[in-house]
PDB file of C-alpha atoms and ligand atoms in Angstrom:
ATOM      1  CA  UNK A   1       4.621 -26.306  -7.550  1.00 74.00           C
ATOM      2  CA  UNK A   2       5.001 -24.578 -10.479  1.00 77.00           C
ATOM      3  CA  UNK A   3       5.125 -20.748 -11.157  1.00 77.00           C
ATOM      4  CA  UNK A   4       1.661 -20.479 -13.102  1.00 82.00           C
ATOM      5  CA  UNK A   5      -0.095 -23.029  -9.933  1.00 88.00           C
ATOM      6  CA  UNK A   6       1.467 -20.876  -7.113  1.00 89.00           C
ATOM      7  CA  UNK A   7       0.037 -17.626  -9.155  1.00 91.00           C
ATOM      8  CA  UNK A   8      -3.419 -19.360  -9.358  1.00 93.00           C
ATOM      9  CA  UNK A   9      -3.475 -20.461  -5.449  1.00 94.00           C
ATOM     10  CA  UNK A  10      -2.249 -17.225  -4.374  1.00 96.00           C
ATOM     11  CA  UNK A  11      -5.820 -15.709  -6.614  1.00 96.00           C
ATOM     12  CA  UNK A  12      -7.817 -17.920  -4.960  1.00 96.00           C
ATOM     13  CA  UNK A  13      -6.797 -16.793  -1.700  1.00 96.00           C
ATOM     14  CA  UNK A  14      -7.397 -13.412  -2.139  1.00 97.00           C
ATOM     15  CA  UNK A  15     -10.878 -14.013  -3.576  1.00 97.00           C
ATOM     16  CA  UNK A  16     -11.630 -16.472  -0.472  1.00 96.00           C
ATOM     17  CA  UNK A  17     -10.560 -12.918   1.095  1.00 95.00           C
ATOM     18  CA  UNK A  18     -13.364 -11.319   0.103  1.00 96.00           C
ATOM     19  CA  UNK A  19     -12.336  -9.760  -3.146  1.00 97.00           C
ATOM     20  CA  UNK A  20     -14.572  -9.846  -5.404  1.00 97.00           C
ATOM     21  CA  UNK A  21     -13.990  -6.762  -7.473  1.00 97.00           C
ATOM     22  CA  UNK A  22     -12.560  -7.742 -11.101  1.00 97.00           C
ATOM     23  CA  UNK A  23     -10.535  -4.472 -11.906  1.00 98.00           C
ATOM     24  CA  UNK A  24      -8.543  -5.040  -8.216  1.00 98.00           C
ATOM     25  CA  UNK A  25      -8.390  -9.128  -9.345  1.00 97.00           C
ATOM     26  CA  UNK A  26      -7.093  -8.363 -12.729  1.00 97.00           C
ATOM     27  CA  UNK A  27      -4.380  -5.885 -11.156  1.00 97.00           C
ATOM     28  CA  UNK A  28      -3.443  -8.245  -8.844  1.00 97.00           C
ATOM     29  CA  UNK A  29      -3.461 -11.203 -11.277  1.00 95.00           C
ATOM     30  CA  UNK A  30      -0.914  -8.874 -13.626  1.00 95.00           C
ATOM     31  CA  UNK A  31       1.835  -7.812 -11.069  1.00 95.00           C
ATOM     32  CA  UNK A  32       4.765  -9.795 -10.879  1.00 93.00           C
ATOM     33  CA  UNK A  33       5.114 -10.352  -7.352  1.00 95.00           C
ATOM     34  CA  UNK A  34       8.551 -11.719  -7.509  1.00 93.00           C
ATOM     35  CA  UNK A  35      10.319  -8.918  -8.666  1.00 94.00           C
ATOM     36  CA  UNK A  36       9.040  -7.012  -5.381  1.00 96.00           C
ATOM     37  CA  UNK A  37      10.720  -9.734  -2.796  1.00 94.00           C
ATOM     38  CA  UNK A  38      14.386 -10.489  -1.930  1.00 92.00           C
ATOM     39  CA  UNK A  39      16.320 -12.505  -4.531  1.00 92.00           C
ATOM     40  CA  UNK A  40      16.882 -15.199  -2.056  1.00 93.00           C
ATOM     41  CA  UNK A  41      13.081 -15.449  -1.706  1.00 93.00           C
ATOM     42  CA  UNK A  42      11.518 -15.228  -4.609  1.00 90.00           C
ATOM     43  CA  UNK A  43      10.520 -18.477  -4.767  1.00 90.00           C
ATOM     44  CA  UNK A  44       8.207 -17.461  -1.849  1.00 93.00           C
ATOM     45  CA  UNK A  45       6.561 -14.705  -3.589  1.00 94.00           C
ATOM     46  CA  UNK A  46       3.170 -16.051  -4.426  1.00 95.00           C
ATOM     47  CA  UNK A  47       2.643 -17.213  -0.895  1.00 95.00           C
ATOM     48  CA  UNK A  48      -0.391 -15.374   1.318  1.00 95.00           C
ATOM     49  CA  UNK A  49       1.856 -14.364   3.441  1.00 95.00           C
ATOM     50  CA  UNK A  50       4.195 -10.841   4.080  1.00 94.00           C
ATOM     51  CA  UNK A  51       7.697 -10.852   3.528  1.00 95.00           C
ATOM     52  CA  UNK A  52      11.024  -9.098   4.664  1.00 95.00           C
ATOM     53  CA  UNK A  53      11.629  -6.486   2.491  1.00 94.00           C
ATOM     54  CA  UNK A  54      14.534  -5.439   4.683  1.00 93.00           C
ATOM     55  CA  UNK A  55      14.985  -2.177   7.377  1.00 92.00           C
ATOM     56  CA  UNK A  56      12.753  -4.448   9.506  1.00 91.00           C
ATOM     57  CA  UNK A  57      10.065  -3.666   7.133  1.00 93.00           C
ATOM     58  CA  UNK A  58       7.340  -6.312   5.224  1.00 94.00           C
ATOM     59  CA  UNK A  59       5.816  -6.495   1.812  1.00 95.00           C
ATOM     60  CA  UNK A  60       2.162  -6.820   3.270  1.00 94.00           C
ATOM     61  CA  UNK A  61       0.010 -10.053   2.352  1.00 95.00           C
ATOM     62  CA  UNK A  62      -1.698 -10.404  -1.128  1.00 97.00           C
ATOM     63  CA  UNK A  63      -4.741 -10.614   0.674  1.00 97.00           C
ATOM     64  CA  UNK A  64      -5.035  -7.673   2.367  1.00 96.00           C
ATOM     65  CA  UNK A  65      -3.270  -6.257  -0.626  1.00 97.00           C
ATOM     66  CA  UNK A  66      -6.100  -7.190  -2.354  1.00 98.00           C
ATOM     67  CA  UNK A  67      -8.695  -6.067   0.130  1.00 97.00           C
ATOM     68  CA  UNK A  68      -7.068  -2.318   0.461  1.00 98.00           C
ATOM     69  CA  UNK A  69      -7.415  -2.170  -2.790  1.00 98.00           C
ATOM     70  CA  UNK A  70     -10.813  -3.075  -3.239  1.00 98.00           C
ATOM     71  CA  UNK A  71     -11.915  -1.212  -0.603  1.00 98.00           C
ATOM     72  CA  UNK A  72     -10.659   2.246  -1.868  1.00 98.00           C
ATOM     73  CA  UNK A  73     -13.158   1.687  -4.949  1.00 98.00           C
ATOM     74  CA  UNK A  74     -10.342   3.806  -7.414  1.00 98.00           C
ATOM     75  CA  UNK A  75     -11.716   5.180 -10.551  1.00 98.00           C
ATOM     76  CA  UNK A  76      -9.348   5.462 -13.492  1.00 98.00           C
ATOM     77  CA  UNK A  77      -9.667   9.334 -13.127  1.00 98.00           C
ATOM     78  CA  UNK A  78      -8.776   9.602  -9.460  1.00 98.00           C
ATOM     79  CA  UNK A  79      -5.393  10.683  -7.807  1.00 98.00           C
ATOM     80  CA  UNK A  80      -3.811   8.882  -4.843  1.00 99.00           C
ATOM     81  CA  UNK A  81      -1.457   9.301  -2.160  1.00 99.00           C
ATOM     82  CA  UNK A  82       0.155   5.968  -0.614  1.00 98.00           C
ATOM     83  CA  UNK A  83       2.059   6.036   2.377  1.00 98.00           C
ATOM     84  CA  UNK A  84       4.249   2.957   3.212  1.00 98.00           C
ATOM     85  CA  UNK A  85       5.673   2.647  -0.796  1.00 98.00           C
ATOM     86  CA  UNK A  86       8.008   0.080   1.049  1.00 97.00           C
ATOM     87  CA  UNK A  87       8.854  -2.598  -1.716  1.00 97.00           C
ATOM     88  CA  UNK A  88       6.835  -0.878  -4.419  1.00 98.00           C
ATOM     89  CA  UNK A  89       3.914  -3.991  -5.181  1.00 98.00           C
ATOM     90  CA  UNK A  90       1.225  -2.181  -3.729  1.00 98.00           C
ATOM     91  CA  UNK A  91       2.191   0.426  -5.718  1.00 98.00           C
ATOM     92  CA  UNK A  92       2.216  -0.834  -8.853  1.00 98.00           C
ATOM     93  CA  UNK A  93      -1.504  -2.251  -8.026  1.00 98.00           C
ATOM     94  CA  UNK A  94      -2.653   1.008  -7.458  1.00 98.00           C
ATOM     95  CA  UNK A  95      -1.085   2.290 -10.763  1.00 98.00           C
ATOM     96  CA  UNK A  96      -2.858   0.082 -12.377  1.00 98.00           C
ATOM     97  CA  UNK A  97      -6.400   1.039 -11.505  1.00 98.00           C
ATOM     98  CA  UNK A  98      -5.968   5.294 -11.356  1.00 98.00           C
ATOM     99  CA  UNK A  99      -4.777   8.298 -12.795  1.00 98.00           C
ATOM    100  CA  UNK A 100      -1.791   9.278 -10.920  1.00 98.00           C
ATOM    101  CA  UNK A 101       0.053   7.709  -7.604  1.00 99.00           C
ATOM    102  CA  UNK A 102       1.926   9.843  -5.140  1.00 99.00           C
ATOM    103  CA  UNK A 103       3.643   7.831  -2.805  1.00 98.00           C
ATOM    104  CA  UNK A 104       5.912   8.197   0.114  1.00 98.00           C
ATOM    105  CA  UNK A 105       8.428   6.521   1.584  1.00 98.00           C
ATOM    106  CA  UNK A 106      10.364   7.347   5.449  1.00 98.00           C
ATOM    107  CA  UNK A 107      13.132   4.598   4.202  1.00 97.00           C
ATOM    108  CA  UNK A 108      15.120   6.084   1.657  1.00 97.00           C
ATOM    109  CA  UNK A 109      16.492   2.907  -0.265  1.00 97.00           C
ATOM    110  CA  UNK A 110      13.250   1.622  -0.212  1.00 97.00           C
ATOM    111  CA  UNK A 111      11.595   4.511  -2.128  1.00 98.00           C
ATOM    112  CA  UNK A 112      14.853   4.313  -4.100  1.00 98.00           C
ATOM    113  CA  UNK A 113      15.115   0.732  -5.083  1.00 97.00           C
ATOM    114  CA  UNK A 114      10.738   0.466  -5.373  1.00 98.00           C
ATOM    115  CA  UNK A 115      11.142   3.741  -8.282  1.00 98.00           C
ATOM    116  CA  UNK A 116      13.999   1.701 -10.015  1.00 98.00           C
ATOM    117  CA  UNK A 117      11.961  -1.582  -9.916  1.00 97.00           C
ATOM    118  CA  UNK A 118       8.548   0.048 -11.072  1.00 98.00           C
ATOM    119  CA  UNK A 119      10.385   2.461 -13.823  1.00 98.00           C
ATOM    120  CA  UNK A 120      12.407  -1.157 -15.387  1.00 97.00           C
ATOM    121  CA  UNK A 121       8.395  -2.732 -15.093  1.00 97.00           C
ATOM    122  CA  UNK A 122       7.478   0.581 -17.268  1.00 97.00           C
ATOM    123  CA  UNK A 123       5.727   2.589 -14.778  1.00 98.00           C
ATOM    124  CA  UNK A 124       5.222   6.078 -15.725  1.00 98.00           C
ATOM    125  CA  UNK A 125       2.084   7.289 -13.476  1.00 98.00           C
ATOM    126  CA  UNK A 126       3.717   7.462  -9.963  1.00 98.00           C
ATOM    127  CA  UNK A 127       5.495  10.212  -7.955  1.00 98.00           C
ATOM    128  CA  UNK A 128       7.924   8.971  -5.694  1.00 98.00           C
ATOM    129  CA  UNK A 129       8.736  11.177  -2.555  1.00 98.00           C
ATOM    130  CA  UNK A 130      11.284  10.303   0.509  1.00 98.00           C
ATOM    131  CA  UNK A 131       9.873  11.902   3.309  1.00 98.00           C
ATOM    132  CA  UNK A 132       7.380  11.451   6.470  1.00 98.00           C
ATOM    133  CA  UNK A 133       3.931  10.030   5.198  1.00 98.00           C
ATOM    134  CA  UNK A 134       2.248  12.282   8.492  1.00 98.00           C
ATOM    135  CA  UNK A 135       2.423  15.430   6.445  1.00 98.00           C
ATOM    136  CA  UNK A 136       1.335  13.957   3.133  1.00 98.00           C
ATOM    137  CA  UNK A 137       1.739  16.453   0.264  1.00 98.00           C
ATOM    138  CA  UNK A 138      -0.260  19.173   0.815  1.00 98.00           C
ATOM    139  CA  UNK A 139       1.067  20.896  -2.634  1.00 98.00           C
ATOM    140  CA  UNK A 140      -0.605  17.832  -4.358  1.00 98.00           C
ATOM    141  CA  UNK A 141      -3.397  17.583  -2.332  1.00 98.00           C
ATOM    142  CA  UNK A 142      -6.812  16.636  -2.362  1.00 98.00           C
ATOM    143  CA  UNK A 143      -7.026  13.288  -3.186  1.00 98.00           C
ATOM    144  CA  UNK A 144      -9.491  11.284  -4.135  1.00 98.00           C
ATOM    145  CA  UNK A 145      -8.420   8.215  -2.407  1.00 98.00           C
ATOM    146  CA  UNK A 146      -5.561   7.611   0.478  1.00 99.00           C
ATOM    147  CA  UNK A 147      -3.651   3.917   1.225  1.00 98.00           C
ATOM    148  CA  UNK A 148      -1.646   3.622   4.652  1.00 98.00           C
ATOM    149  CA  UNK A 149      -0.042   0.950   4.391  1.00 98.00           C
ATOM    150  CA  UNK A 150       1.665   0.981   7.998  1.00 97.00           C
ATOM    151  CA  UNK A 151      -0.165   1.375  11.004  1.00 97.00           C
ATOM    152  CA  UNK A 152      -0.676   4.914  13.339  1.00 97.00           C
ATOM    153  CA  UNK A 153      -2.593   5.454  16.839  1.00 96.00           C
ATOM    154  CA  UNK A 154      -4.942   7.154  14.982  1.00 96.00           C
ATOM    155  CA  UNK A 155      -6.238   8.983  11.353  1.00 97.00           C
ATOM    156  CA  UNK A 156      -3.170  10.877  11.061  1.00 98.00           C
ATOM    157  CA  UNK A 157      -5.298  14.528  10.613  1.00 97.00           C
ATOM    158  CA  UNK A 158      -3.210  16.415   7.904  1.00 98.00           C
ATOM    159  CA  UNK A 159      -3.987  13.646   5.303  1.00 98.00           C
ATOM    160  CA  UNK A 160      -7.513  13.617   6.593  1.00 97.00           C
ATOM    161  CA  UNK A 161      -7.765  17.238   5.689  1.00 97.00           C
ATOM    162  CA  UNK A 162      -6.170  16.017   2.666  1.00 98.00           C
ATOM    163  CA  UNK A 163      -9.069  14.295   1.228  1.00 98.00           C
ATOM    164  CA  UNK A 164     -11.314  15.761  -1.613  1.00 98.00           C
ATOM    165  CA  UNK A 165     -15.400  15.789  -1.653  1.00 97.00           C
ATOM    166  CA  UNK A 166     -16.072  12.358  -2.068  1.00 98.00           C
ATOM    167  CA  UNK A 167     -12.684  10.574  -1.201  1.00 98.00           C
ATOM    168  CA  UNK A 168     -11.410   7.584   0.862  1.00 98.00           C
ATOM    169  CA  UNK A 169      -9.133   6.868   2.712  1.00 98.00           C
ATOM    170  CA  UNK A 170      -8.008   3.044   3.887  1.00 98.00           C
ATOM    171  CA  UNK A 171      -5.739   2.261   6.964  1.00 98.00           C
ATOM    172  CA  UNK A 172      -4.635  -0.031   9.557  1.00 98.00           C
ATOM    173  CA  UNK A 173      -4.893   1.570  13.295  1.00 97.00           C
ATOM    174  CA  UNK A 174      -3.780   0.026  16.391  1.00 94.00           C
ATOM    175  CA  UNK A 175      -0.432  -0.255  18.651  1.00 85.00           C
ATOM    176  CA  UNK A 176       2.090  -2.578  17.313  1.00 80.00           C
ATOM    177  CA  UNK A 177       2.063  -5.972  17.914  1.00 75.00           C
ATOM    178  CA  UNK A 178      -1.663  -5.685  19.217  1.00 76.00           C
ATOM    179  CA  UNK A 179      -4.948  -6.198  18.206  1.00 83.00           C
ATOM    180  CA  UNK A 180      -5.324  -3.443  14.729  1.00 95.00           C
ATOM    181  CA  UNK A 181      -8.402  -2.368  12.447  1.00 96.00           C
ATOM    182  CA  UNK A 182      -8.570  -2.251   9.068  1.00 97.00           C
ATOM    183  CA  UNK A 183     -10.626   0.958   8.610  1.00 98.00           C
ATOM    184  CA  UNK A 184     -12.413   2.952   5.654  1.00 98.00           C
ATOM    185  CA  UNK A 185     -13.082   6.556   6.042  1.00 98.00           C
ATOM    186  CA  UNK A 186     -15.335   8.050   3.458  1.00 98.00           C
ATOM    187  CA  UNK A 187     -15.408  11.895   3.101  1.00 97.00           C
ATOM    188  CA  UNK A 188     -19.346  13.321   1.995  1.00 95.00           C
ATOM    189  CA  UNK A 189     -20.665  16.426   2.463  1.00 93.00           C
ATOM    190  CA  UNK A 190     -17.175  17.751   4.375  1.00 87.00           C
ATOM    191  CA  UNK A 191     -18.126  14.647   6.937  1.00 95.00           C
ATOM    192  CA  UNK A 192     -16.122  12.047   7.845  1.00 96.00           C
ATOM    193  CA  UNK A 193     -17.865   8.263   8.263  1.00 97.00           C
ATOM    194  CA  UNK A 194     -15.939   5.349   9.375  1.00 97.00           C
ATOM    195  CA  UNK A 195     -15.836   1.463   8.690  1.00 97.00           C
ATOM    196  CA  UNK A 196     -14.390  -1.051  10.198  1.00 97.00           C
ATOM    197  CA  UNK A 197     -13.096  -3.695   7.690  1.00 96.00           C
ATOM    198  CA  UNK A 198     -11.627  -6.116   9.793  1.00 94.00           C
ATOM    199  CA  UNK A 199      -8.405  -7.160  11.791  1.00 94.00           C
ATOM    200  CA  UNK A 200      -5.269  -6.956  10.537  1.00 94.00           C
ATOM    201  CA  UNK A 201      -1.259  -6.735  11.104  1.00 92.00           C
ATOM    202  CA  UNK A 202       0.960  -4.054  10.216  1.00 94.00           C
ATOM    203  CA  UNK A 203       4.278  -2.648  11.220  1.00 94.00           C
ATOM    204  CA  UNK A 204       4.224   0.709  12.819  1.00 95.00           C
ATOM    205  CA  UNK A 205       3.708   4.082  11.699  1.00 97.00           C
ATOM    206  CA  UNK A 206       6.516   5.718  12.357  1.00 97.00           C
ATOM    207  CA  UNK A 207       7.051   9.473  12.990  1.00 96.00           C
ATOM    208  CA  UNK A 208       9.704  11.190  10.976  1.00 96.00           C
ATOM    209  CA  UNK A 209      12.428   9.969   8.075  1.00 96.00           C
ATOM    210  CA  UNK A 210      14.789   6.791   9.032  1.00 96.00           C
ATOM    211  CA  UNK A 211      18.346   7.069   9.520  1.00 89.00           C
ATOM    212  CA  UNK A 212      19.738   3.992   7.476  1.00 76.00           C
ATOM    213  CA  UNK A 213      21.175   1.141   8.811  1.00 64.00           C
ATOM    214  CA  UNK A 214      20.066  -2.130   7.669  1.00 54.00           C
ATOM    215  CA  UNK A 215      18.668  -3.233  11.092  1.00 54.00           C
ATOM    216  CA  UNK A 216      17.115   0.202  11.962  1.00 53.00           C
ATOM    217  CA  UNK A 217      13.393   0.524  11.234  1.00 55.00           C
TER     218      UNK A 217
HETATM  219  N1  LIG B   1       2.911  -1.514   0.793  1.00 70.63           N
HETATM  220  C1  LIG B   1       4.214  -1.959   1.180  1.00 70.63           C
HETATM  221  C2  LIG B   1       4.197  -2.173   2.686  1.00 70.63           C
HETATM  222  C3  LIG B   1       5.487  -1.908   3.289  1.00 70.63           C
HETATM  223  S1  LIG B   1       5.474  -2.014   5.058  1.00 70.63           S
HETATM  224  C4  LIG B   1       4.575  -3.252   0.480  1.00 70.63           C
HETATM  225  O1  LIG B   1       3.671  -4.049   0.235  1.00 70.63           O
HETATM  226  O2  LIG B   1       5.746  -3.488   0.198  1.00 70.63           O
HETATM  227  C5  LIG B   1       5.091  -0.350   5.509  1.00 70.63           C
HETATM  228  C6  LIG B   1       5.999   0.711   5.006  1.00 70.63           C
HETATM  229  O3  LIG B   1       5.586   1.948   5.585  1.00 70.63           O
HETATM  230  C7  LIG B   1       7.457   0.519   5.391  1.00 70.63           C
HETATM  231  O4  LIG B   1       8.257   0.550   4.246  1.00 70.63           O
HETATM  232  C8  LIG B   1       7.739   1.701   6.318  1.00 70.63           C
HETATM  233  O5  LIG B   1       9.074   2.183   6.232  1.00 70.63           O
HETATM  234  C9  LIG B   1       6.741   2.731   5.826  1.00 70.63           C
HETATM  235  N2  LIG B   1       6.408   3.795   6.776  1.00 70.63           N
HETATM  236  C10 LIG B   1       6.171   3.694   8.113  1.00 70.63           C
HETATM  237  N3  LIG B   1       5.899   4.919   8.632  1.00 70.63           N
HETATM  238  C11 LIG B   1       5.963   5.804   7.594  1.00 70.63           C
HETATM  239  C12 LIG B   1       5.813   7.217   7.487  1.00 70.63           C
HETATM  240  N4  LIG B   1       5.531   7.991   8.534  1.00 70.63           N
HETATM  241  N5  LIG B   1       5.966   7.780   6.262  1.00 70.63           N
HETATM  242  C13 LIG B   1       6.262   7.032   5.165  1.00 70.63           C
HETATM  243  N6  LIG B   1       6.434   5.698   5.212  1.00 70.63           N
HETATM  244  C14 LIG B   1       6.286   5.082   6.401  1.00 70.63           C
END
């Protein structure tokens, strides 16, 4: 199939997902997803499917790329912290739709390799840190929205008391390999309500930095 017909499937997908906001279709529509996979599989990029990004890690599926994203509801004023920046696509999606991304990474090639990619693409609204997404970055903090984009137990609570009036954050929660829920937690009033968006698969959150080797996660 050819490159433009893969691009066009993979859009209908991710509205038959349930995205139906145009800023988060545009975003999605404008990425270049293959620049975000392995060499070897870029002609897989456009699939609805995640990928091996390498350290045992996945680029997640354009669907629930698509529905993260949507479900955040990002203003072009807001400021947000990702945690997972793994290959760097979601990313880019988000810096397309806000103010300023902070994003953190517990692999350091990845963060490494996902700055080079998004600086080449011409990138300039996104703060790249190597570290342990549990803390977040309280010396940046609040934000107005939060993506995890790897799964905990549970809302990690230092980037819950991260959140401004108003904010929201989006996650995956569950034990890996089991059953997770895609949740939204919306911030009013100094109180916390929750949604649940729907079941999804993510690798694990993982406590502390990595220490590299290619088959360590
Ligand atoms: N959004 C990414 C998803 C990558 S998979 C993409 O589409 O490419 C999830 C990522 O979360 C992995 O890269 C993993 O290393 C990272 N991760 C897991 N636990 C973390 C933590 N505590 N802090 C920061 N990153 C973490």
């Amino acid at each position: 199939m050819p490159f433009a017909r893969r691009k066009l499937s993979m859009l209908m997908a991710v509205r038959g997902a349930g995205v139906t906001d145009l800023s988060t279709l545009n975003a999605i529509e404008a990425v270049d997803r293959s620049i975000f996979v392995p060499s070897h599989l870029s002609e897989r990029a456009y699939e609805v499917t995640t990928l091996p990004i390498g350290f045992g890690q996945t680029l997640s599926s354009p669907d629930v790329v698509g529905m993260m994203t949507q479900a955040l509801e990002l203003k072009k004023t807001d400021r947000v912290l990702e945690i997972g920046t793994g290959s760097g696509y979601q990313t880019f999606i988000l810096s397309k739709l806000c103010k300023e991304v902070f994003t953190i990474e517990r692999h350091e090639p990845l963060s490494t390799l996902a700055k080079k990619r998004l600086t080449k693409a011409g990138v300039k609204n996104v703060h790249y840190t190597f570290g342990d997404g549990f803390e977040g970055l309280p010396e940046d903090a609040p934000f107005d929205a939060i993506l995890i984009t790897a799964a905990p137990d549970r809302v990690p609570t230092k980037l819950a008391t991260q959140m401004a009036e108003g904010a929201r954050l989006v996650l995956p929660i569950g034990p890996k390999g089991k059953s997770q829920r895609l949740m939204r937690i919306t911030r009013n009033n100094g109180r916390f309500s929750e949604s649940d968006l729907g079941s999804v698969r993510f690798v694990p959150m993982l406590t502390g930095v990595a220490q590299e080797s290619p088959d360590s996660n």
